[in-house]
Short mmCIF file of C-alpha atoms and ligand atoms in Angstrom, two decimals:
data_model
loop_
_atom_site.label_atom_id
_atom_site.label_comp_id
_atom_site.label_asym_id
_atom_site.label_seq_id
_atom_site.Cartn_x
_atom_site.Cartn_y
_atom_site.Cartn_z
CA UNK A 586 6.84 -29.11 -17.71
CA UNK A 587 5.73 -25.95 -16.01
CA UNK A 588 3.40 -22.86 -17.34
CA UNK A 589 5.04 -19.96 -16.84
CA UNK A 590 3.86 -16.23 -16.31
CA UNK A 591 6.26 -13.63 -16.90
CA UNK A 592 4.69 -10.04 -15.64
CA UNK A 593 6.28 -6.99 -15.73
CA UNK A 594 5.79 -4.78 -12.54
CA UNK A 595 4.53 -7.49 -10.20
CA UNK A 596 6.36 -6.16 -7.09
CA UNK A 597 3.45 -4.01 -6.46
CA UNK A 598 -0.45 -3.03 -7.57
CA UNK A 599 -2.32 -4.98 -10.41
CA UNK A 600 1.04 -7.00 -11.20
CA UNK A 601 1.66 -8.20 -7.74
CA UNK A 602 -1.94 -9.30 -7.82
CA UNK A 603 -1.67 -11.22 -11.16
CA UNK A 604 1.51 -12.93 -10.02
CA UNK A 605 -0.68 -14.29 -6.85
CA UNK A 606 -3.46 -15.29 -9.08
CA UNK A 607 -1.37 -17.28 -11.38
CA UNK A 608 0.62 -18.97 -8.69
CA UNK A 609 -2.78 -20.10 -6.90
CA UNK A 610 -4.08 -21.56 -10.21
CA UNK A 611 -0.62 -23.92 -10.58
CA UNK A 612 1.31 -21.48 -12.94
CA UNK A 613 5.37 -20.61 -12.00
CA UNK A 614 5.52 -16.64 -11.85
CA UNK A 615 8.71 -14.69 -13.04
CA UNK A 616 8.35 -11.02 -12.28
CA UNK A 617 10.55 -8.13 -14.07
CA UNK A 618 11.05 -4.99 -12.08
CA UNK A 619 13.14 -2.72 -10.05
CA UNK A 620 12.09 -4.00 -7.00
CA UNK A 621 11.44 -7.91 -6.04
CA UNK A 622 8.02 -9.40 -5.74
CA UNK A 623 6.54 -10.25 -2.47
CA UNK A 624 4.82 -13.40 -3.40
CA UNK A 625 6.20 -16.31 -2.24
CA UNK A 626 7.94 -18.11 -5.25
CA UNK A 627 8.43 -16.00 -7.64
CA UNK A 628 11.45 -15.45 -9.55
CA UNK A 629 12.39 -11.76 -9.73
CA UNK A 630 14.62 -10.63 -12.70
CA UNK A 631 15.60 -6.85 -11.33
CA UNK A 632 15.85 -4.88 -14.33
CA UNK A 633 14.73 -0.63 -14.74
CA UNK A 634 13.17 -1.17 -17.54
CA UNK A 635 13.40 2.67 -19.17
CA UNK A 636 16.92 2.24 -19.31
CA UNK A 637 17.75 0.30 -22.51
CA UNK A 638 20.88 -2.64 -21.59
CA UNK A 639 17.98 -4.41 -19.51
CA UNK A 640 17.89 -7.43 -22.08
CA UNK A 641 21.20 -8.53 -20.46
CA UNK A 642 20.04 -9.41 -17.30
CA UNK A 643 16.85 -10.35 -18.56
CA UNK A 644 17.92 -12.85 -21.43
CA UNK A 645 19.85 -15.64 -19.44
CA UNK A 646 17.63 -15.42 -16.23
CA UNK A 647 14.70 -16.23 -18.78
CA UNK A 648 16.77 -19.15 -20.29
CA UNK A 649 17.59 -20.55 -16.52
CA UNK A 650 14.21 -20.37 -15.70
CA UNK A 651 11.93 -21.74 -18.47
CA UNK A 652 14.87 -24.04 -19.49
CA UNK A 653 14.69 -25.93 -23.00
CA UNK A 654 10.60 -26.98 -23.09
CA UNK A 655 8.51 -25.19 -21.07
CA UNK A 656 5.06 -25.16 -21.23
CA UNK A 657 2.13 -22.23 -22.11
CA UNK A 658 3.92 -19.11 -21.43
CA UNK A 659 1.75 -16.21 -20.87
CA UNK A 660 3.66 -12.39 -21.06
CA UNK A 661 1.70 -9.76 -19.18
CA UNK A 662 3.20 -6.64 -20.13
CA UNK A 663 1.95 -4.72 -16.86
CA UNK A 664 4.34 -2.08 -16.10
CA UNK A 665 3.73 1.34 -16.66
CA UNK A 666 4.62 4.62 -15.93
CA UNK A 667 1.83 7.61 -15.26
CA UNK A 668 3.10 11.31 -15.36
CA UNK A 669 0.75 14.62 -15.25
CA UNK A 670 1.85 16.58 -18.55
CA UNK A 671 0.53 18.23 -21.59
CA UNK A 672 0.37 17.19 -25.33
CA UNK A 673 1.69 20.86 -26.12
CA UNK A 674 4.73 21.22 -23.60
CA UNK A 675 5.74 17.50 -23.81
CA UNK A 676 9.48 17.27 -22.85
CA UNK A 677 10.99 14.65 -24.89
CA UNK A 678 13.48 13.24 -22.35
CA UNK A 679 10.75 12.56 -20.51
CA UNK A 680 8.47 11.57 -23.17
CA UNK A 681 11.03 8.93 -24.27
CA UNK A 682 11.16 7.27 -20.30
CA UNK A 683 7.46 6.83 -20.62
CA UNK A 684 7.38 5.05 -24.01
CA UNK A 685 10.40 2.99 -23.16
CA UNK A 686 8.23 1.38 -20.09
CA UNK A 687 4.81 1.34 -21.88
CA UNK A 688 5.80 0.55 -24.96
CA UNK A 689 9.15 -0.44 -26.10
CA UNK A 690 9.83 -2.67 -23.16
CA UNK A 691 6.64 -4.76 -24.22
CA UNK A 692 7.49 -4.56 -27.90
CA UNK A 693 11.19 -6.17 -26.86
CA UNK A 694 9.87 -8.69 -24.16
CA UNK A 695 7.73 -9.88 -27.52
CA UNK A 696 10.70 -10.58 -29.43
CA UNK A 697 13.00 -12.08 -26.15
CA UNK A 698 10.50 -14.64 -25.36
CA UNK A 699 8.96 -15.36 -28.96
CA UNK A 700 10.96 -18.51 -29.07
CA UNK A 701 9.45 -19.81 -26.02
CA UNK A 702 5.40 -19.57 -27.09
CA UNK A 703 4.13 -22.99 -27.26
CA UNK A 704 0.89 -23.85 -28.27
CA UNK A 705 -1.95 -21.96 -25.76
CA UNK A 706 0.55 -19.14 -25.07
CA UNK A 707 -0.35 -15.46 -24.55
CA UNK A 708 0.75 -12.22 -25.17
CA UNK A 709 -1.11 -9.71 -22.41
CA UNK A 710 -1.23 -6.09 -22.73
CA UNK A 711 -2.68 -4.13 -19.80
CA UNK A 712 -3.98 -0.73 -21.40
CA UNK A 713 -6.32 1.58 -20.04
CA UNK A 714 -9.79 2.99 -20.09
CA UNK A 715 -7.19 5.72 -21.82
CA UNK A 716 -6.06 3.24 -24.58
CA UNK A 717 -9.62 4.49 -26.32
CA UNK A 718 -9.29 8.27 -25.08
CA UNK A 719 -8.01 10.87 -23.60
CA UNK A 720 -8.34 13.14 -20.56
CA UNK A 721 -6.59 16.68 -20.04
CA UNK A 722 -3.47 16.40 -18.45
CA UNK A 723 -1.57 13.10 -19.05
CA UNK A 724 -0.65 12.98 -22.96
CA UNK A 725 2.45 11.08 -22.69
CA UNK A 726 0.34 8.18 -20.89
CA UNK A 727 -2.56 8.57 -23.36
CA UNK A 728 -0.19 8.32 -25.99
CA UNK A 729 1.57 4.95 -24.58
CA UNK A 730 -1.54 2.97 -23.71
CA UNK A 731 -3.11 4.08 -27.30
CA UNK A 732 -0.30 2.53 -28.94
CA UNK A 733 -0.43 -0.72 -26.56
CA UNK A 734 -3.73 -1.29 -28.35
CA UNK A 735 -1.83 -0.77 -31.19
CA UNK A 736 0.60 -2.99 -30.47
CA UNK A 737 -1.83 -5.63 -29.42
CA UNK A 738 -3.69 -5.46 -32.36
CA UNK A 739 -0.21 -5.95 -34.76
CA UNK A 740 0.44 -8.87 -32.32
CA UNK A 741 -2.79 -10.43 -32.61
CA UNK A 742 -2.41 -10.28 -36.86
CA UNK A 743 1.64 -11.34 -36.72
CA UNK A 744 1.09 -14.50 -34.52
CA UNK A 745 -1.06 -16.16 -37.56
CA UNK A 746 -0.76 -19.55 -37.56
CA UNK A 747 1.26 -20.05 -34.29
CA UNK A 748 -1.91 -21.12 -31.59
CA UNK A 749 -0.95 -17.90 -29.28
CA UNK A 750 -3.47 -15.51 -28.23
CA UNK A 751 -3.19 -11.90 -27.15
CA UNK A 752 -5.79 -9.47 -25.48
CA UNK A 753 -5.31 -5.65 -24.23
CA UNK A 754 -6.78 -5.48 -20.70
CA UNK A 755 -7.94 -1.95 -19.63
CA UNK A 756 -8.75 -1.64 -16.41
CA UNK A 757 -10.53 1.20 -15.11
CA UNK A 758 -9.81 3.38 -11.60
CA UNK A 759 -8.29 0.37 -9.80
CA UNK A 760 -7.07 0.54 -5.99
CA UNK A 761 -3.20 0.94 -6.27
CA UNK A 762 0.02 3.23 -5.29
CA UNK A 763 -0.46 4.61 -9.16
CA UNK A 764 -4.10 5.60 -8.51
CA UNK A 765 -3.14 7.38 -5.21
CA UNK A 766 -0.38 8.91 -6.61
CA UNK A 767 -2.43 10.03 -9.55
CA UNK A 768 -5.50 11.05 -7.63
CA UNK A 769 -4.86 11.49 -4.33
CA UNK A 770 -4.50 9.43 -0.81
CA UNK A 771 -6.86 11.17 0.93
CA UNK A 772 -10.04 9.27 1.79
CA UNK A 773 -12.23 12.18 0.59
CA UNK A 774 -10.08 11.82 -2.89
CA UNK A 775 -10.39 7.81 -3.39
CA UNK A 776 -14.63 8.21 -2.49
CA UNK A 777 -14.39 10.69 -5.60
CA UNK A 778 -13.22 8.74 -7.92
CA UNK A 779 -15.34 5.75 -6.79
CA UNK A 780 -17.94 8.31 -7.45
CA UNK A 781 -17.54 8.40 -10.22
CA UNK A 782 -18.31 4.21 -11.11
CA UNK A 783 -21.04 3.00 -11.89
CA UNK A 784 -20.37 0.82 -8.56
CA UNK A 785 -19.69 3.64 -6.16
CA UNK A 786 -16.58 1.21 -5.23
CA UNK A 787 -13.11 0.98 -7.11
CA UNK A 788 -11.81 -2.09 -8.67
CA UNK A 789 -9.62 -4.10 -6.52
CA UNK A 790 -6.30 -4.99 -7.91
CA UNK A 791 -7.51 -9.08 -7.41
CA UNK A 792 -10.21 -8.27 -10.38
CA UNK A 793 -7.73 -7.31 -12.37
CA UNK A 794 -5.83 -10.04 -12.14
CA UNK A 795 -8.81 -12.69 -12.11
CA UNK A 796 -9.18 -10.82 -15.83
CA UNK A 797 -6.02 -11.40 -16.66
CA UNK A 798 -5.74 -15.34 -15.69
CA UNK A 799 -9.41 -15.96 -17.66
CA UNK A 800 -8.05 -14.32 -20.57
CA UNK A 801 -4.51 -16.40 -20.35
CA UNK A 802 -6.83 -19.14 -21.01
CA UNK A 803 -9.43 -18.03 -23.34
CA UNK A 804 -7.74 -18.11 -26.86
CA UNK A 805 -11.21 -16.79 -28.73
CA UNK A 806 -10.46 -13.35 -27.20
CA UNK A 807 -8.09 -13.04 -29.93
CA UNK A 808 -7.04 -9.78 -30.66
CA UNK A 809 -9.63 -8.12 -28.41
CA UNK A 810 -9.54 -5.05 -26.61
CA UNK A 811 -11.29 -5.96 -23.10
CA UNK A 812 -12.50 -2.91 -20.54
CA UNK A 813 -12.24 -3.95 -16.85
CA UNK A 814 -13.58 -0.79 -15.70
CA UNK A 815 -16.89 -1.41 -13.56
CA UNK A 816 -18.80 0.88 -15.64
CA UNK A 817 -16.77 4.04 -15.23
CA UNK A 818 -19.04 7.29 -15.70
CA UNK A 819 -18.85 9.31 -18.91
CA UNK A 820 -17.98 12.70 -17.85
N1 LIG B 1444 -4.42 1.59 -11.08
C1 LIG B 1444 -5.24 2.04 -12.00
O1 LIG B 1444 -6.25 2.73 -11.72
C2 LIG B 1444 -5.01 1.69 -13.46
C3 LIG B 1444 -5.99 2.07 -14.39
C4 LIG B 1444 -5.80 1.76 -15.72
C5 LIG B 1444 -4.66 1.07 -16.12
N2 LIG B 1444 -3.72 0.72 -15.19
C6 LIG B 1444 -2.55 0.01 -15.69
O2 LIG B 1444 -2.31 -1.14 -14.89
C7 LIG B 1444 -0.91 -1.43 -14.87
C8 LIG B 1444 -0.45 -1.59 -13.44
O3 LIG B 1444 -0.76 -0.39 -12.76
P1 LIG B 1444 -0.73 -0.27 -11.17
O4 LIG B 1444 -1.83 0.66 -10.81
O5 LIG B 1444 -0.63 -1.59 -10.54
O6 LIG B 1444 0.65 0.54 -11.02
P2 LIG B 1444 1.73 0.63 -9.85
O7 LIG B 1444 1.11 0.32 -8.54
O8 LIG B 1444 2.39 1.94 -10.02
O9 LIG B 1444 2.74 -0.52 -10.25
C9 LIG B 1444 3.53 -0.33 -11.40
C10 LIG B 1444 4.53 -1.44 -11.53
O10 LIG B 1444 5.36 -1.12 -12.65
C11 LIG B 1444 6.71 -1.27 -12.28
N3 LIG B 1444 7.57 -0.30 -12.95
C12 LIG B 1444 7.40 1.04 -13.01
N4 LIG B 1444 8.46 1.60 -13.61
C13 LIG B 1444 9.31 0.59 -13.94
C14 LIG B 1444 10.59 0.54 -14.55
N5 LIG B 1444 11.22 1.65 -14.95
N6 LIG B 1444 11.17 -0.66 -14.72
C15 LIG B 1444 10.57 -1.80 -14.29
N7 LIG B 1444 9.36 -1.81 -13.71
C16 LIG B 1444 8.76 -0.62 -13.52
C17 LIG B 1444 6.74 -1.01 -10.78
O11 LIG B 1444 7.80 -1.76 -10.21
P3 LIG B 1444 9.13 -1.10 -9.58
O12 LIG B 1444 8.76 0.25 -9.05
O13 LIG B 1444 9.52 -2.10 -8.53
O14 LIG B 1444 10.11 -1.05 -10.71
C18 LIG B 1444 5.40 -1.57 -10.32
O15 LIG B 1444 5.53 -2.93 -9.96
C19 LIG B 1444 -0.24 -0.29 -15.63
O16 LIG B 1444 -0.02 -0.68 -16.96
C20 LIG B 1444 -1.27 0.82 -15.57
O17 LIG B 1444 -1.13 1.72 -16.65
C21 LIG B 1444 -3.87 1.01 -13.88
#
């Protein structure tokens, strides 16, 4: 009887570092994403998840792998979509794409694998420092990660009773292809934003992911939302 993580967006950044973190502490890792993970072992269901269908692919590879009794199963709903936009030109085609990833594909995932939370399962959210507020400049990803809170929070009250735990992780400016995309690759742009920790450093993607595996097995986080963000400066 195996634990199982299933993380969405583990073929690169915070995911890919959560699915190596949970393999080195014993757990089987199935990844969901457009492109495989390179970790050694893990089983990759390949599935965009802002187009809506992807519960066809997903459905039987989840039944192969986890087969009839598996044991804790912890869901990290990791993937995400950033764009630069504006709360009063939103687009709503694009709008939509971002929810489906942030939000709807978590909200589904919850129901898909619902039947397969044993006792000391977990429902993961990774939010943001943004799940709490906003800056200028990136409403429809403000919007998502406030309602994964959201969502965490309804999870947390609708698993009564069932011995699964859920947390919202929000990391703060961590070292990934979304951070350079978002801030810039430059060297001069990454020592800004460390600048602007506490630290003077970013947060590895590895922290995250240590985070995430503590809070897989901490069940008296409950329903928390937990900042990861190395003291990020108020500005
Ligand atoms: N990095 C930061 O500073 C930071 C700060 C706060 C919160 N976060 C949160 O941390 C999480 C991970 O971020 P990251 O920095 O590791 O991002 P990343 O490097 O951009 O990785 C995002 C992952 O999401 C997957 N993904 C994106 N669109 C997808 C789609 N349509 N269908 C399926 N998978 C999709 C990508 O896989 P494919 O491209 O292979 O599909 C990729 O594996 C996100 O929830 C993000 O909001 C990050």
């Amino acid at each position: 009887m195996a634990d199982w993580a299933i993380i969405t967006g583990a073929s690169r950044g915070i995911g890919r570092a959560a699915a190596a973190r949970f393999l080195q502490a014993g757990w089987r890792v199935m990844n969901v994403s457009r492109r495989p993970c390179p970790e050694p072992g893990v089983v990759d269901v390949l599935a965009d998840l802002s187009v809506p269908g992807w519960e066809a692919t997903f459905t039987p590879a989840l039944s192969r792998a986890l087969g009839s009794s598996p044991g804790r199963v912890c869901l990290v709903h990791n993937a995400a979509l950033y764009g630069h936009d504006d709360a009063l030109s939103l687009d709503a085609e694009h709008l939509r794409r971002v929810l489906e990833v942030n939000v709807v594909a978590p909200a589904t995932l919850n129901r898909l694998v619902r039947g397969y939370l044993t006792d000391g399962s977990s429902i993961l959210y990774v939010g943001s420092t943004l799940s709490e507020k906003a800056v200028r400049g990136a409403a429809s990803y403000v919007t998502s990660k406030h309602a994964i809170a959201g969502l965490m929070r309804s999870t947390c009250q609708d698993l009564v009773g069932t011995r699964v735990h859920t947390v919202c992780v929000c990391p703060g400016f961590t070292d990934t292809e979304m951070m350079r995309e978002n801030v810039g690759d430059s060297e001069a742009a990454r020592a800004n934003t460390a600048a602007r920790m506490t630290y003077g450093r970013l947060i590895a993607p590895e922290e995250i992911a240590d985070v995430l595996l503590r809070c897989a097995e901490m069940p008296v986080l409950n329903g928390a939302v937990l900042h990861a963000n190395l003291g990020q400066i108020e500005t």
